[in-house]
GROMACS .gro file of C-alpha atoms in nm:
model
  191
    1MET     CA    1   0.450  -4.784   0.007
    2PHE     CA    2   0.415  -5.110   0.222
    3ARG     CA    3   0.384  -5.086   0.599
    4GLY     CA    4   0.732  -5.142   0.769
    5GLU     CA    5   0.909  -5.024   0.529
    6GLU     CA    6   1.135  -4.761   0.532
    7ILE     CA    7   1.205  -4.442   0.247
    8LYS     CA    8   1.528  -4.371   0.325
    9LEU     CA    9   1.628  -4.049   0.112
   10ASN     CA   10   1.960  -3.869   0.099
   11ASN     CA   11   1.998  -3.486   0.098
   12LYS     CA   12   2.142  -3.605  -0.280
   13GLU     CA   13   1.759  -3.662  -0.357
   14LEU     CA   14   1.581  -3.413  -0.170
   15LEU     CA   15   1.823  -3.137  -0.302
   16PRO     CA   16   1.633  -3.140  -0.666
   17SER     CA   17   1.273  -3.086  -0.541
   18LEU     CA   18   1.418  -2.825  -0.339
   19SER     CA   19   1.525  -2.644  -0.641
   20ILE     CA   20   1.228  -2.657  -0.808
   21LEU     CA   21   1.026  -2.547  -0.530
   22HIS     CA   22   1.205  -2.249  -0.493
   23SER     CA   23   1.257  -2.187  -0.852
   24THR     CA   24   0.919  -2.209  -0.870
   25VAL     CA   25   0.840  -1.977  -0.596
   26ASP     CA   26   1.123  -1.703  -0.729
   27ALA     CA   27   0.957  -1.665  -1.065
   28SER     CA   28   0.595  -1.582  -0.876
   29PHE     CA   29   0.746  -1.361  -0.692
   30GLU     CA   30   0.918  -1.211  -1.013
   31ALA     CA   31   0.614  -1.208  -1.225
   32ILE     CA   32   0.420  -1.063  -0.925
   33MET     CA   33   0.673  -0.816  -0.844
   34GLU     CA   34   0.691  -0.689  -1.202
   35LYS     CA   35   0.290  -0.663  -1.234
   36HIS     CA   36   0.232  -0.500  -0.825
   37LEU     CA   37   0.560  -0.286  -0.816
   38TYR     CA   38   0.451   0.088  -1.032
   39GLU     CA   39   0.089   0.082  -0.770
   40VAL     CA   40   0.233  -0.048  -0.429
   41TYR     CA   41   0.494   0.241  -0.474
   42ARG     CA   42   0.210   0.496  -0.592
   43LEU     CA   43   0.058   0.403  -0.307
   44CYS     CA   44   0.318   0.423  -0.071
   45CYS     CA   45   0.423   0.807  -0.235
   46TRP     CA   46   0.077   0.909  -0.135
   47LEU     CA   47   0.036   0.743   0.209
   48LEU     CA   48   0.367   0.872   0.276
   49GLN     CA   49   0.384   1.211   0.087
   50ASP     CA   50   0.769   1.134   0.036
   51LYS     CA   51   0.988   0.977  -0.225
   52ILE     CA   52   1.253   0.780  -0.068
   53ALA     CA   53   1.051   0.678   0.189
   54ALA     CA   54   0.845   0.560  -0.069
   55GLU     CA   55   1.116   0.390  -0.199
   56ASP     CA   56   1.206   0.196   0.101
   57VAL     CA   57   0.876   0.152   0.212
   58THR     CA   58   0.786  -0.030  -0.096
   59GLN     CA   59   1.133  -0.245  -0.080
   60GLU     CA   60   1.022  -0.399   0.251
   61VAL     CA   61   0.681  -0.430   0.118
   62PHE     CA   62   0.806  -0.656  -0.140
   63LEU     CA   63   1.044  -0.809   0.120
   64ARG     CA   64   0.726  -0.951   0.314
   65ALA     CA   65   0.572  -1.064   0.029
   66TYR     CA   66   0.876  -1.285  -0.130
   67LYS     CA   67   0.872  -1.429   0.219
   68SER     CA   68   0.553  -1.504   0.297
   69LEU     CA   69   0.495  -1.599  -0.037
   70PRO     CA   70   0.447  -2.014   0.028
   71GLY     CA   71   0.242  -1.924   0.303
   72PHE     CA   72  -0.038  -1.689   0.123
   73ARG     CA   73  -0.306  -1.896   0.133
   74GLY     CA   74  -0.508  -1.695  -0.163
   75GLU     CA   75  -0.848  -1.592  -0.003
   76SER     CA   76  -0.747  -1.275  -0.115
   77LYS     CA   77  -0.635  -1.123  -0.432
   78ILE     CA   78  -0.250  -1.045  -0.501
   79GLU     CA   79  -0.348  -0.679  -0.506
   80THR     CA   80  -0.552  -0.686  -0.187
   81TRP     CA   81  -0.267  -0.881   0.001
   82LEU     CA   82   0.053  -0.684  -0.069
   83TYR     CA   83  -0.192  -0.284  -0.063
   84ARG     CA   84  -0.233  -0.442   0.337
   85ILE     CA   85   0.148  -0.518   0.314
   86ALA     CA   86   0.184  -0.196   0.192
   87ILE     CA   87  -0.089  -0.032   0.439
   88ASN     CA   88   0.124  -0.233   0.730
   89GLU     CA   89   0.469  -0.115   0.643
   90SER     CA   90   0.357   0.278   0.590
   91LYS     CA   91   0.175   0.253   0.906
   92ARG     CA   92   0.493   0.157   1.058
   93TYR     CA   93   0.742   0.387   0.903
   94LEU     CA   94   0.516   0.716   1.012
   95ARG     CA   95   0.544   0.553   1.409
   96SER     CA   96   0.865   0.491   1.380
   97TRP     CA   97   1.053   0.701   1.650
   98SER     CA   98   1.346   0.791   1.424
   99ILE     CA   99   1.101   0.943   1.183
  100ARG     CA  100   0.886   1.160   1.452
  101HIS     CA  101   1.230   1.258   1.692
  102ILE     CA  102   1.520   1.331   1.413
  103PHE     CA  103   1.417   1.401   1.090
  104TYR     CA  104   1.188   1.673   1.029
  105GLN     CA  105   0.920   1.623   0.809
  106ALA     CA  106   0.854   1.809   0.480
  107GLU     CA  107   0.637   1.994   0.279
  108PRO     CA  108   0.475   1.660   0.046
  109ASP     CA  109   0.604   1.702  -0.292
  110VAL     CA  110   0.282   1.720  -0.510
  111GLN     CA  111   0.536   1.791  -0.828
  112GLU     CA  112   0.564   1.433  -0.842
  113PHE     CA  113   0.178   1.326  -0.821
  114LEU     CA  114   0.008   1.609  -1.094
  115GLU     CA  115   0.261   1.348  -1.350
  116ILE     CA  116   0.080   1.029  -1.249
  117GLU     CA  117  -0.282   1.214  -1.316
  118GLU     CA  118  -0.221   1.535  -1.536
  119GLY     CA  119  -0.469   1.378  -1.690
  120VAL     CA  120  -0.797   1.372  -1.454
  121MET     CA  121  -0.752   1.725  -1.375
  122LYS     CA  122  -0.603   2.037  -1.422
  123LYS     CA  123  -0.235   2.159  -1.312
  124GLU     CA  124  -0.383   2.377  -1.039
  125GLU     CA  125  -0.697   2.182  -0.893
  126TRP     CA  126  -0.512   1.877  -0.857
  127ARG     CA  127  -0.218   2.045  -0.691
  128HIS     CA  128  -0.424   2.210  -0.430
  129LEU     CA  129  -0.636   1.900  -0.363
  130ALA     CA  130  -0.296   1.683  -0.315
  131THR     CA  131  -0.198   1.949  -0.094
  132VAL     CA  132  -0.554   1.932   0.126
  133ILE     CA  133  -0.543   1.556   0.090
  134ALA     CA  134  -0.199   1.558   0.245
  135LYS     CA  135  -0.320   1.758   0.556
  136LEU     CA  136  -0.516   1.464   0.656
  137PRO     CA  137  -0.486   1.270   0.946
  138PHE     CA  138  -0.322   0.856   0.799
  139ARG     CA  139  -0.597   0.673   0.828
  140HIS     CA  140  -0.816   0.928   0.679
  141ARG     CA  141  -0.561   1.012   0.426
  142GLN     CA  142  -0.555   0.639   0.261
  143ILE     CA  143  -0.925   0.556   0.292
  144ILE     CA  144  -0.967   0.822   0.012
  145ILE     CA  145  -0.649   0.682  -0.150
  146LEU     CA  146  -0.761   0.372  -0.172
  147HIS     CA  147  -1.104   0.426  -0.260
  148TYR     CA  148  -1.102   0.721  -0.484
  149TYR     CA  149  -0.755   0.699  -0.616
  150GLU     CA  150  -0.651   0.345  -0.641
  151GLU     CA  151  -1.041   0.284  -0.764
  152LEU     CA  152  -1.080  -0.031  -0.506
  153THR     CA  153  -1.459  -0.073  -0.370
  154ILE     CA  154  -1.514  -0.061  -0.053
  155GLU     CA  155  -1.554  -0.442   0.041
  156GLU     CA  156  -1.181  -0.440  -0.170
  157VAL     CA  157  -1.079  -0.133   0.095
  158GLY     CA  158  -1.268  -0.333   0.421
  159GLU     CA  159  -1.014  -0.690   0.309
  160ILE     CA  160  -0.716  -0.476   0.287
  161LEU     CA  161  -0.740  -0.259   0.592
  162GLU     CA  162  -0.947  -0.604   0.776
  163ILE     CA  163  -1.237  -0.388   0.853
  164SER     CA  164  -1.644  -0.435   0.797
  165PRO     CA  165  -1.744  -0.274   0.403
  166GLY     CA  166  -1.989  -0.037   0.676
  167ALA     CA  167  -1.667   0.074   0.876
  168VAL     CA  168  -1.521   0.167   0.531
  169TYR     CA  169  -1.854   0.353   0.483
  170THR     CA  170  -1.819   0.488   0.829
  171ARG     CA  171  -1.468   0.637   0.754
  172LEU     CA  172  -1.530   0.734   0.416
  173HIS     CA  173  -1.773   0.988   0.530
  174ARG     CA  174  -1.578   1.064   0.797
  175ALA     CA  175  -1.251   1.141   0.589
  176ARG     CA  176  -1.476   1.302   0.411
  177GLU     CA  177  -1.589   1.536   0.597
  178LYS     CA  178  -1.272   1.638   0.773
  179LEU     CA  179  -1.188   1.700   0.331
  180LYS     CA  180  -1.499   1.964   0.319
  181VAL     CA  181  -1.367   2.155   0.673
  182LEU     CA  182  -1.023   2.129   0.509
  183LEU     CA  183  -1.129   2.307   0.205
  184ASN     CA  184  -1.403   2.534   0.303
  185LYS     CA  185  -1.076   2.707   0.559
  186GLU     CA  186  -0.864   2.764   0.249
  187GLY     CA  187  -1.193   2.930   0.087
  188GLU     CA  188  -1.308   2.604  -0.164
  189LYS     CA  189  -1.636   2.530  -0.254
  190TRP     CA  190  -1.676   2.149  -0.162
  191THR     CA  191  -1.875   1.995  -0.460
   0.00000   0.00000   0.00000
């Protein structure tokens, strides 16, 4: 184009390119959702200890991800980005006034988690451990779940929680100590 030459486009000329962009974002999001839905839902189940709340929060996670997908810079992995959103949404859910003041907190449904991890541990050991982990404060429970159950590295956990690897090690140590105290209170040996 030469200087001074104006480019005049009408809305009809813009629509095809906008619809292609929109369909590309939709296709990208659909692929992301298909690949990561179960992992995000499982994480929310662990963090919230409530299947119905986890479904709601998972929907909110993917709604936020969809709205933010065009701005995703790719500085981290998609999984890390989604886990960070899931943790933030879970925190928001747990802090909400209605949950703390209107609804009572039911005991976690451990049977649901047993089906997922049945091949890893015997049922009774798993039930007991999951019950004890559910008693941990949220910040300790999230570290244990991300590192041991989601099998994320210290660096990935740090990226999700937006803290340094050193802080992850510290929190992980404190979470294990709290878990140890809880297990000892219940007469279990810490191994």
